[in-house]
XYZ file of C-alpha atoms in Angstrom:
710
model
C 107.571 76.197 94.890
C 110.385 73.625 94.973
C 113.914 74.210 93.703
C 113.471 71.433 91.108
C 110.399 73.089 89.620
C 112.186 76.452 89.427
C 115.177 74.843 87.693
C 112.720 73.204 85.287
C 111.023 76.572 84.617
C 114.375 78.207 83.860
C 115.382 75.308 81.629
C 112.027 75.500 79.822
C 112.541 79.195 79.291
C 116.013 78.586 77.839
C 114.628 75.853 75.551
C 112.298 78.378 73.889
C 115.341 80.013 72.285
C 114.924 77.913 69.152
C 111.421 79.251 68.637
C 112.677 82.774 69.208
C 115.480 82.315 66.665
C 112.958 81.256 64.015
C 110.702 84.219 64.802
C 113.644 86.617 64.790
C 114.849 85.272 61.436
C 111.401 85.787 59.941
C 111.287 89.371 61.234
C 114.744 90.073 59.750
C 113.695 88.676 56.355
C 110.527 90.801 56.332
C 112.521 93.885 57.318
C 115.128 93.346 54.556
C 112.331 92.876 52.022
C 110.657 96.080 53.195
C 113.934 97.999 52.826
C 114.265 96.699 49.273
C 110.717 97.904 48.489
C 111.420 101.331 50.005
C 114.627 101.736 48.002
C 112.838 100.743 44.793
C 109.919 103.131 45.439
C 110.010 106.306 43.348
C 107.316 108.196 45.237
C 105.321 108.094 48.464
C 102.952 105.161 48.802
C 99.449 106.258 47.813
C 96.238 104.350 48.362
C 94.284 103.752 45.098
C 92.219 106.838 44.289
C 89.425 104.709 42.851
C 88.672 103.357 46.336
C 88.920 106.817 47.933
C 86.560 108.341 45.342
C 83.998 105.614 46.015
C 84.244 105.638 49.827
C 83.302 109.297 50.548
C 83.046 108.976 54.321
C 83.602 112.696 54.893
C 80.702 113.680 52.644
C 78.387 111.105 54.201
C 79.045 112.436 57.701
C 78.579 116.061 56.673
C 75.338 115.220 54.833
C 74.046 113.399 57.922
C 75.031 116.388 60.053
C 73.166 118.772 57.729
C 70.057 116.584 57.946
C 70.251 116.514 61.746
C 70.742 120.294 61.758
C 67.562 120.799 59.749
C 65.499 118.449 61.911
C 66.946 118.452 65.432
C 68.956 121.629 65.929
C 66.015 123.358 67.616
C 65.986 120.572 70.233
C 69.737 120.658 70.860
C 69.753 124.433 71.230
C 66.864 124.204 73.712
C 68.807 121.618 75.748
C 71.902 123.834 75.601
C 69.853 126.784 76.885
C 68.621 124.827 79.923
C 72.117 123.557 80.701
C 73.457 127.088 80.376
C 70.948 128.393 82.931
C 71.920 125.731 85.477
C 75.628 126.204 84.805
C 75.440 129.960 85.361
C 73.490 129.437 88.599
C 76.176 127.089 89.945
C 78.988 129.302 88.673
C 77.477 132.466 90.169
C 76.999 130.717 93.519
C 80.622 129.551 93.630
C 82.070 132.897 92.516
C 79.778 135.285 94.428
C 79.707 133.334 97.698
C 82.300 134.172 100.366
C 85.537 132.387 99.581
C 85.739 131.026 103.120
C 82.276 129.455 102.772
C 83.277 127.601 99.588
C 86.517 126.539 101.235
C 84.638 125.072 104.199
C 82.183 123.360 101.846
C 85.216 121.442 100.563
C 87.019 120.950 103.885
C 84.092 119.634 105.974
C 83.079 116.728 103.665
C 86.775 115.906 103.266
C 87.139 115.865 107.058
C 84.119 113.582 107.500
C 84.918 111.041 104.795
C 88.724 111.172 104.658
C 89.782 112.468 108.049
C 92.309 115.162 108.853
C 94.805 114.438 105.997
C 92.143 114.869 103.302
C 90.772 117.970 105.040
C 94.256 119.500 105.020
C 94.578 118.644 101.316
C 91.263 120.409 100.623
C 92.409 123.415 102.653
C 95.768 123.518 100.841
C 94.057 123.226 97.436
C 91.692 126.119 98.110
C 94.477 128.309 99.474
C 96.621 127.511 96.426
C 93.820 128.479 94.002
C 93.325 131.798 95.720
C 96.989 132.361 96.533
C 98.066 132.308 92.871
C 95.172 134.589 91.910
C 93.040 131.960 90.154
C 90.154 131.536 92.592
C 87.485 132.699 90.136
C 88.902 130.594 87.288
C 89.011 127.556 89.592
C 85.361 128.081 90.518
C 84.434 128.311 86.824
C 86.210 125.029 86.151
C 84.637 123.442 89.229
C 81.160 124.517 88.087
C 81.641 123.263 84.536
C 83.263 119.977 85.518
C 80.909 119.443 88.458
C 77.816 119.771 86.307
C 79.333 117.535 83.612
C 80.184 114.871 86.224
C 76.714 115.011 87.805
C 75.035 114.527 84.426
C 77.550 111.802 83.511
C 76.875 109.948 86.767
C 73.091 110.239 86.337
C 73.030 108.865 82.801
C 75.986 106.547 83.372
C 74.483 104.743 86.360
C 71.155 104.481 84.511
C 72.787 102.939 81.422
C 75.023 100.736 83.590
C 71.972 99.350 85.412
C 70.236 98.677 82.083
C 73.371 96.875 80.829
C 73.468 94.699 83.933
C 69.842 93.631 83.409
C 70.088 92.839 79.680
C 72.859 90.898 77.919
C 71.594 92.087 74.546
C 71.752 95.746 75.567
C 75.258 95.204 77.005
C 76.456 93.601 73.749
C 75.078 96.558 71.773
C 76.592 99.135 74.141
C 80.132 97.692 74.351
C 81.397 98.807 70.913
C 79.858 102.233 71.492
C 81.780 102.598 74.764
C 84.997 101.363 73.121
C 84.667 104.055 70.463
C 83.857 106.738 73.046
C 86.946 105.887 75.094
C 89.391 105.734 72.206
C 88.135 108.629 70.069
C 90.318 111.763 70.486
C 88.556 114.335 72.631
C 88.940 117.022 69.953
C 86.539 115.089 67.725
C 83.738 115.468 70.275
C 84.060 119.244 70.137
C 83.092 119.406 66.436
C 79.474 118.172 66.674
C 79.111 119.769 70.118
C 79.778 123.231 68.665
C 77.623 122.536 65.613
C 74.548 121.491 67.590
C 74.935 123.286 70.932
C 76.796 126.486 70.057
C 79.779 128.100 71.762
C 80.525 128.253 75.487
C 79.863 126.074 78.515
C 76.946 123.857 77.309
C 78.819 122.218 74.393
C 81.863 121.791 76.665
C 79.685 120.055 79.265
C 78.083 117.746 76.698
C 81.417 116.934 75.021
C 82.840 116.166 78.470
C 79.881 113.882 79.186
C 80.509 111.846 76.031
C 84.197 111.567 76.881
C 83.709 110.735 80.587
C 80.632 108.455 80.499
C 82.214 105.026 79.749
C 83.924 104.325 83.127
C 80.808 104.808 85.248
C 78.705 102.742 82.806
C 81.230 99.895 82.709
C 81.885 99.749 86.455
C 78.187 100.021 87.374
C 77.460 97.102 85.051
C 80.450 95.151 86.376
C 79.608 95.783 90.034
C 76.026 94.548 89.677
C 76.992 91.509 87.591
C 79.619 90.426 90.146
C 77.085 90.038 92.964
C 77.055 86.357 94.048
C 74.141 84.205 92.903
C 73.492 83.162 96.509
C 72.700 86.776 97.414
C 70.239 87.084 94.541
C 68.597 83.775 95.439
C 68.202 84.868 99.060
C 66.546 88.098 97.926
C 64.101 86.229 95.705
C 63.422 83.698 98.474
C 62.182 86.534 100.708
C 59.714 87.567 98.004
C 61.497 90.677 96.734
C 60.417 91.945 93.332
C 62.964 92.636 90.582
C 62.862 96.361 91.302
C 63.207 95.828 95.067
C 66.171 93.508 94.486
C 67.792 96.108 92.253
C 67.280 99.084 94.571
C 67.780 97.384 97.944
C 70.319 94.639 97.171
C 72.201 95.037 93.898
C 72.911 98.787 93.869
C 73.899 99.030 97.590
C 76.258 96.035 97.311
C 77.829 97.324 94.086
C 78.235 100.865 95.462
C 82.075 100.599 95.826
C 82.355 99.648 92.150
C 80.008 102.484 91.166
C 82.054 104.954 93.210
C 85.215 103.775 91.458
C 83.485 104.488 88.143
C 82.537 107.961 89.366
C 86.152 108.499 90.404
C 87.389 107.620 86.915
C 84.704 109.808 85.333
C 85.910 112.777 87.392
C 89.496 112.227 86.249
C 88.495 111.983 82.588
C 86.295 115.069 82.858
C 89.208 117.098 84.220
C 91.253 115.873 81.263
C 88.972 117.935 79.000
C 89.379 121.183 80.952
C 91.834 122.747 78.516
C 90.266 121.379 75.339
C 86.969 123.008 76.351
C 88.736 126.358 75.980
C 88.729 125.898 72.192
C 84.925 126.188 72.117
C 84.586 129.161 74.423
C 84.526 127.623 77.913
C 86.363 129.619 80.569
C 88.229 128.598 83.696
C 91.671 127.198 84.292
C 91.902 125.850 80.752
C 91.822 129.411 79.445
C 94.689 130.318 81.762
C 96.812 127.450 80.423
C 95.960 128.327 76.830
C 96.754 132.024 77.307
C 100.042 131.195 79.003
C 100.922 128.932 76.100
C 100.038 131.666 73.602
C 102.405 134.025 75.437
C 105.048 131.318 76.103
C 104.913 131.973 79.854
C 106.128 128.789 81.563
C 105.599 130.032 85.133
C 102.042 131.111 84.433
C 101.202 127.783 82.773
C 102.742 125.843 85.671
C 100.636 127.744 88.212
C 97.455 127.079 86.228
C 98.480 123.464 85.678
C 99.142 122.985 89.400
C 95.642 124.349 90.119
C 94.228 121.604 87.895
C 96.506 119.032 89.539
C 95.292 120.001 93.028
C 91.688 119.838 91.838
C 92.245 116.407 90.277
C 93.977 114.994 93.367
C 91.362 116.429 95.741
C 88.376 115.117 93.784
C 90.115 111.773 93.293
C 90.865 111.332 96.999
C 87.423 112.580 98.071
C 85.477 110.309 95.711
C 87.673 107.371 96.763
C 87.080 108.135 100.449
C 83.312 108.369 99.925
C 83.335 104.929 98.278
C 85.197 103.281 101.163
C 83.244 101.991 104.188
C 84.027 103.882 107.393
C 86.011 101.970 109.999
C 84.081 101.509 113.212
C 86.813 99.875 115.290
C 89.527 101.997 116.865
C 92.828 100.784 118.282
C 92.614 100.057 121.996
C 96.268 100.012 123.006
C 97.257 103.410 121.584
C 95.783 106.774 120.712
C 93.976 106.924 117.348
C 96.145 108.700 114.788
C 94.452 111.594 112.972
C 97.203 112.814 110.653
C 99.549 109.885 110.015
C 98.669 106.236 109.196
C 97.852 104.192 112.285
C 100.709 101.820 111.448
C 103.141 104.640 112.275
C 102.362 104.366 116.001
C 105.626 102.434 116.399
C 107.566 105.647 115.678
C 108.002 107.820 118.739
C 108.181 111.092 116.755
C 104.831 110.321 115.061
C 103.322 109.517 118.453
C 104.556 112.836 119.881
C 103.069 114.765 116.937
C 99.714 112.991 117.235
C 99.283 113.635 120.969
C 98.611 117.393 120.736
C 96.532 116.848 117.575
C 94.399 114.327 119.453
C 94.020 116.716 122.390
C 92.844 119.580 120.167
C 90.573 117.185 118.263
C 88.894 116.010 121.480
C 88.433 119.574 122.762
C 86.823 120.706 119.512
C 84.634 117.583 119.380
C 83.439 118.092 122.950
C 82.754 121.782 122.335
C 80.821 121.052 119.128
C 78.870 118.305 120.883
C 77.975 120.685 123.727
C 76.829 123.387 121.262
C 74.721 120.925 119.267
C 73.160 119.547 122.465
C 72.339 123.099 123.617
C 70.791 123.954 120.240
C 68.774 120.713 120.363
C 67.344 121.627 123.782
C 66.452 125.125 122.602
C 64.731 123.768 119.477
C 62.743 121.270 121.551
C 61.596 123.998 123.955
C 60.602 126.287 121.100
C 58.729 123.554 119.197
C 57.027 121.900 122.198
C 54.022 124.301 122.396
C 53.323 123.885 118.670
C 54.442 120.373 117.726
C 53.784 116.882 119.076
C 56.181 115.840 121.863
C 57.234 112.699 119.968
C 58.280 114.759 116.922
C 60.314 117.080 119.160
C 62.147 114.114 120.637
C 62.851 112.731 117.159
C 64.349 116.094 116.112
C 66.511 116.153 119.234
C 67.687 112.566 118.742
C 68.518 113.286 115.093
C 70.613 116.330 116.002
C 72.444 114.461 118.763
C 73.141 111.420 116.550
C 74.271 113.581 113.613
C 76.482 115.943 115.557
C 79.012 116.402 112.778
C 76.300 117.245 110.241
C 74.497 119.548 112.637
C 77.724 121.238 113.707
C 78.768 121.716 110.071
C 75.418 123.280 109.174
C 75.639 125.612 112.176
C 79.214 126.577 111.274
C 78.343 127.285 107.632
C 75.246 129.230 108.700
C 77.433 131.319 110.978
C 79.758 132.130 108.060
C 76.799 133.263 105.915
C 75.302 135.399 108.701
C 78.675 136.979 109.428
C 79.094 137.844 105.755
C 75.581 139.315 105.441
C 75.092 141.125 108.736
C 78.674 141.451 109.956
C 81.711 143.206 108.519
C 81.744 140.719 105.640
C 84.399 138.289 104.482
C 85.227 139.943 101.188
C 87.480 138.603 98.455
C 90.399 136.256 98.922
C 92.864 138.075 101.222
C 95.889 139.558 99.518
C 98.051 138.645 102.504
C 97.881 134.983 101.399
C 98.816 135.761 97.789
C 101.982 134.125 96.501
C 103.482 133.318 93.130
C 106.366 131.264 91.812
C 106.001 132.136 88.143
C 108.727 134.800 88.155
C 111.532 132.527 89.458
C 110.533 129.848 86.969
C 110.437 132.372 84.135
C 113.878 133.611 85.174
C 115.282 130.065 85.097
C 113.709 129.390 81.704
C 115.002 132.705 80.340
C 118.492 131.851 81.588
C 118.351 128.400 79.985
C 117.241 129.784 76.627
C 120.416 131.897 76.364
C 122.822 129.493 78.054
C 125.321 128.252 75.389
C 125.698 124.804 76.921
C 121.949 124.233 77.150
C 121.430 125.557 73.617
C 124.082 123.145 72.360
C 122.369 120.296 74.237
C 118.920 121.064 72.781
C 120.333 121.383 69.261
C 122.221 118.113 69.601
C 119.203 116.293 71.004
C 116.977 117.675 68.256
C 119.470 116.582 65.600
C 119.782 113.068 67.052
C 116.003 112.570 67.265
C 115.259 113.990 63.826
C 118.222 112.815 61.764
C 118.794 109.544 63.597
C 115.222 108.395 64.277
C 112.333 110.464 63.010
C 113.315 111.352 59.465
C 114.506 107.820 58.511
C 111.376 106.242 60.009
C 109.107 108.800 58.320
C 110.736 108.032 54.967
C 110.595 104.295 55.597
C 106.880 104.175 56.497
C 105.706 106.747 53.944
C 107.527 105.088 51.013
C 106.732 101.536 52.125
C 103.925 100.189 49.887
C 100.554 100.291 51.590
C 99.739 96.693 50.646
C 102.973 95.463 52.283
C 102.056 97.162 55.572
C 98.602 95.592 55.445
C 100.000 92.117 54.733
C 102.401 92.358 57.690
C 99.709 93.593 60.097
C 97.156 91.015 58.949
C 99.714 88.183 59.203
C 100.761 89.316 62.700
C 97.086 89.521 63.735
C 96.461 86.009 62.443
C 99.488 84.464 64.166
C 99.155 86.307 67.480
C 95.362 86.520 67.841
C 93.003 84.848 65.362
C 91.829 84.818 61.771
C 88.741 86.764 62.816
C 90.822 89.660 64.107
C 93.070 89.441 61.039
C 90.017 90.146 58.871
C 89.016 92.933 61.263
C 92.512 94.425 61.050
C 92.327 94.361 57.244
C 89.000 96.211 57.274
C 90.257 98.807 59.750
C 93.360 99.584 57.702
C 91.271 99.680 54.511
C 89.072 102.317 56.164
C 92.111 104.513 56.853
C 93.331 104.164 53.286
C 89.897 104.683 51.721
C 89.486 107.955 53.650
C 92.672 109.256 51.995
C 94.577 109.279 55.296
C 97.256 106.661 54.627
C 100.258 109.024 54.603
C 99.007 110.860 57.708
C 98.512 107.514 59.482
C 102.080 106.462 58.708
C 103.429 109.795 60.001
C 101.386 109.278 63.168
C 102.811 105.780 63.598
C 106.313 107.123 63.075
C 105.934 109.790 65.785
C 104.418 107.301 68.228
C 107.070 104.621 67.591
C 109.933 107.079 68.078
C 108.323 108.433 71.251
C 107.818 104.940 72.681
C 111.393 103.955 71.766
C 112.745 106.944 73.702
C 110.409 106.074 76.602
C 111.926 102.568 76.616
C 115.513 103.828 76.540
C 114.912 106.239 79.425
C 112.034 104.657 81.347
C 113.157 101.030 81.662
C 116.545 101.876 83.302
C 114.785 104.257 85.707
C 112.255 101.519 86.498
C 115.102 99.056 87.142
C 116.794 101.514 89.501
C 113.516 102.162 91.328
C 112.928 98.432 91.758
C 116.371 97.926 93.314
C 116.609 101.133 95.373
C 113.677 102.127 97.645
C 115.011 105.672 98.051
C 114.976 106.270 94.300
C 111.478 104.757 94.198
C 110.245 107.166 96.888
C 111.812 110.078 95.000
C 110.360 109.048 91.635
C 106.774 108.347 92.770
C 105.624 111.941 93.466
C 107.284 113.086 90.230
C 105.350 110.451 88.287
C 102.113 111.415 90.071
C 102.597 115.043 89.034
C 103.472 114.030 85.456
C 100.305 111.923 85.149
C 97.940 114.533 86.599
C 99.466 117.616 84.959
C 97.496 118.675 81.843
C 99.327 117.686 78.675
C 99.172 121.266 77.375
C 101.509 122.376 80.171
C 104.302 120.226 78.707
C 104.063 122.009 75.370
C 105.216 125.418 76.608
C 108.754 124.621 77.885
C 109.256 122.182 75.001
C 108.231 124.898 72.548
C 110.605 127.413 74.164
C 113.587 125.079 74.303
C 113.191 123.174 71.025
C 111.042 125.441 68.861
C 107.905 124.562 66.929
C 108.670 121.424 64.936
C 108.029 117.709 64.780
C 110.847 116.954 67.232
C 109.157 119.128 69.867
C 105.987 117.085 69.375
C 107.945 113.870 69.999
C 109.628 115.247 73.141
C 106.288 116.416 74.582
C 104.818 112.969 73.859
C 107.755 111.300 75.620
C 107.216 113.382 78.768
C 103.491 112.574 78.739
C 103.856 108.823 78.037
C 106.871 108.077 80.253
C 105.178 107.324 83.657
C 103.499 103.977 82.810
C 106.782 102.585 81.418
C 108.628 103.411 84.648
C 105.824 102.268 86.954
C 105.177 98.921 85.274
C 108.868 98.135 84.893
C 109.275 98.690 88.637
C 106.142 96.662 89.369
C 107.208 93.738 87.190
C 110.661 93.501 88.805
C 109.437 93.863 92.396
C 106.813 91.123 91.970
C 109.371 88.459 90.976
C 109.671 85.759 93.622
C 112.957 85.882 95.516
C 113.268 82.126 95.018
C 114.215 82.634 91.374
C 117.107 84.935 92.254
C 118.235 82.621 95.068
C 118.489 79.717 92.631
C 120.407 81.899 90.171
C 122.753 82.991 92.974
C 123.367 79.391 93.947
C 124.517 78.753 90.355
C 127.019 81.629 90.664
C 125.206 84.257 88.604
C 126.355 87.857 88.955
C 123.815 90.646 89.645
C 123.951 91.685 85.974
C 123.378 88.112 84.807
C 120.417 87.771 87.156
C 118.981 91.035 85.866
C 119.309 90.327 82.139
C 118.759 86.552 82.130
C 116.221 86.077 84.912
C 114.501 89.237 86.107
C 113.946 91.183 82.884
C 112.654 88.156 80.910
C 110.220 87.251 83.707
C 109.135 90.901 84.085
C 108.758 91.333 80.306
C 104.924 90.943 80.303
C 104.620 93.788 82.809
C 107.130 95.900 80.853
C 105.185 95.255 77.641
C 102.007 96.360 79.371
C 103.775 99.621 80.222
C 104.824 100.010 76.578
C 101.237 99.284 75.555
C 100.032 102.112 77.786
C 102.765 104.381 76.401
C 101.546 103.680 72.848
C 97.955 104.511 73.816
C 99.005 107.729 75.557
C 101.251 108.617 72.622
C 98.333 108.258 70.222
C 96.156 110.384 72.514
C 98.852 113.073 72.534
C 98.842 113.303 68.728
C 95.805 115.590 68.802
C 97.584 118.091 71.074
C 101.047 118.162 69.503
C 99.971 119.947 66.252
C 99.990 123.126 68.367
C 103.806 122.913 68.443
C 104.465 121.406 65.022
C 103.140 117.856 65.224
C 102.021 116.160 62.018
C 99.841 113.228 61.057
C 96.233 112.456 61.868
C 96.242 114.771 64.899
C 96.979 117.751 62.686
C 94.029 116.774 60.482
C 91.708 116.635 63.513
C 92.911 120.053 64.653
C 92.491 121.490 61.151
C 88.964 120.085 60.955
C 88.080 121.848 64.216
C 89.287 125.167 62.806
C 87.306 124.594 59.589
C 84.186 123.220 61.378
C 84.432 120.156 59.112
C 82.930 117.351 61.181
C 83.295 114.681 58.500
C 87.011 115.274 57.989
C 87.651 115.484 61.742
C 85.666 112.313 62.418
C 87.552 110.432 59.682
C 90.950 111.495 61.087
C 89.863 110.835 64.674
C 88.532 107.423 63.694
C 91.876 106.726 62.043
C 93.641 107.320 65.386
C 91.088 105.072 67.097
C 91.646 102.255 64.597
C 95.425 102.470 64.929
C 94.997 102.338 68.706
C 92.792 99.235 68.456
C 95.225 97.370 66.186
C 98.344 98.241 68.199
C 96.614 97.573 71.515
C 95.335 94.145 70.503
C 98.672 93.107 68.978
C 100.731 94.215 71.984
C 98.340 92.539 74.427
C 98.412 89.322 72.411
C 102.215 89.330 72.405
C 102.189 89.924 76.185
C 99.821 86.999 76.737
C 102.067 84.794 74.600
C 105.096 85.729 76.697
C 103.207 84.988 79.914
C 102.236 81.594 78.558
C 105.827 80.806 77.598
C 106.973 81.796 81.092
C 104.235 79.740 82.735
C 102.758 82.813 84.442
């Protein structure tokens, strides 16, 4: 890119100020008009009751549910019974088997697919589960989530393959998947309980519905992205459609399918705690009980168990999807623990030398044992079996030494447990706990005058300065004015077609009698996202300009994104009480990571040529940041805000537990009342708000990219 073209780009960007001034003036006029309407309003804006009385969505859903109960409940209960049998078999195996056997069943596949670092992560995860006294609960969660993921993968790959073979089926399935991914998870629990009862089976089926879309989408995408030349070559060799699918398309698209499985696992673990509300046990019950007793240390231990499980399954599924490297470095020893690129560091080389020595000794010993076992098997089988078959068995064992050695090792553990002294339960000598120090710190903070003053001040600022004025503004603003603004924005930013769609979506919310609750939901989300911007963007800027801060922030963000959202509720509830402000603060903590990450990403991806040109014109670092970097990075920052809005809307179903209001409270109330129609209407309202806000923010981001020439 030449200097002249960069100067032209900057000049073009500056010339768009006139267009921005016009847009800003229009926004100011609309805002002043809305304030006038709010001041003139004598009561809260109410959608016409005539429309609500005609559009009885809640009754229609409940009537349909009653009809399905009368005609299909026997089938759903039979399916639930079969799932329950399988689930208990898996759960009993995991709980009753020796803990060391289950640990090795995790470590050995991790060692084969991901090497020593992943094996150590699996070992650390298992020791953590048992060390904090939650081994049995972790096995219950693993059984429930494992069965849900297996069923999701089976049906998901099947539906993904069908979608890839039929454009009509794909077009029909897309809106269904969009609804499944945006519907609050609580809504799935209502029909699951109604048709499948209480306990593990409805939790598994609700998890399947929630976690199916990624594997369907990525299976379809992976198969459709196969080059036409590959398909033509397959047909040229006379392969049938089924042979092409099974031997060409699915093997080539396996990395994409594995990525879908990875995302399905992550989404399934996101429902661990919600499954507790319908009688499923495991780690979710631990988090819920700790929340009920306001025990922060207990909840953090249970939450960390879920985090370790999520990270382990994520890394393992990712490693399985990656092709194994066959080439090894020739000029240095192969690194087992650290990345191979670290061979330039002498300290890493010195650490890897003894690891490599031990690795080679163990490999040689295992190879010798497997070879000895192979000879013994051949000698035993020779008098009874054909010599060629004996040689094939020997060759298989010698070529699959890791598999054979693993089977022998696991068999030895089982025999030792049955015929030997036994392994017993998880050893108490490894037990540890950090809940008491955390509880002590929390207890100290709750009585510390300075911290109490800080929490009261923060609560007052958020409520009196942001939340209460915005609640009043949106609730008293006439419903038709809100619709006109949203429809006009949809028309200008996207298209007339989406403007009509936006009108219908907002009419649905109003016709269901949920207008006030929808406005309260918007208010909570907007305040949460505003706070995320105020805090997250400066942190993202610092991370982009300081690698040390970036390295410090990354693991914190990883923990924040994998920690169950329920865990955030407990300290927030203790420090700020049960109220709407606590709901906003918990949402901020949950939705903050994408704002920080994408701000950092947008700033670090800016070409250094832009800043060099600005420097040559005498710009200060602050001028470069505010006039060059932030405007160019704005599309990425807006994408982070878009993700924060989506996560904020998802959090609305959880925050009613600590005083949240809006549509989430209606969904939660419907679950307690077993009112599927009401819960589905409120959940659909959240989905529709998410669709409108998502499409508008993405359209604005695309417009900014176009203006910047990106």
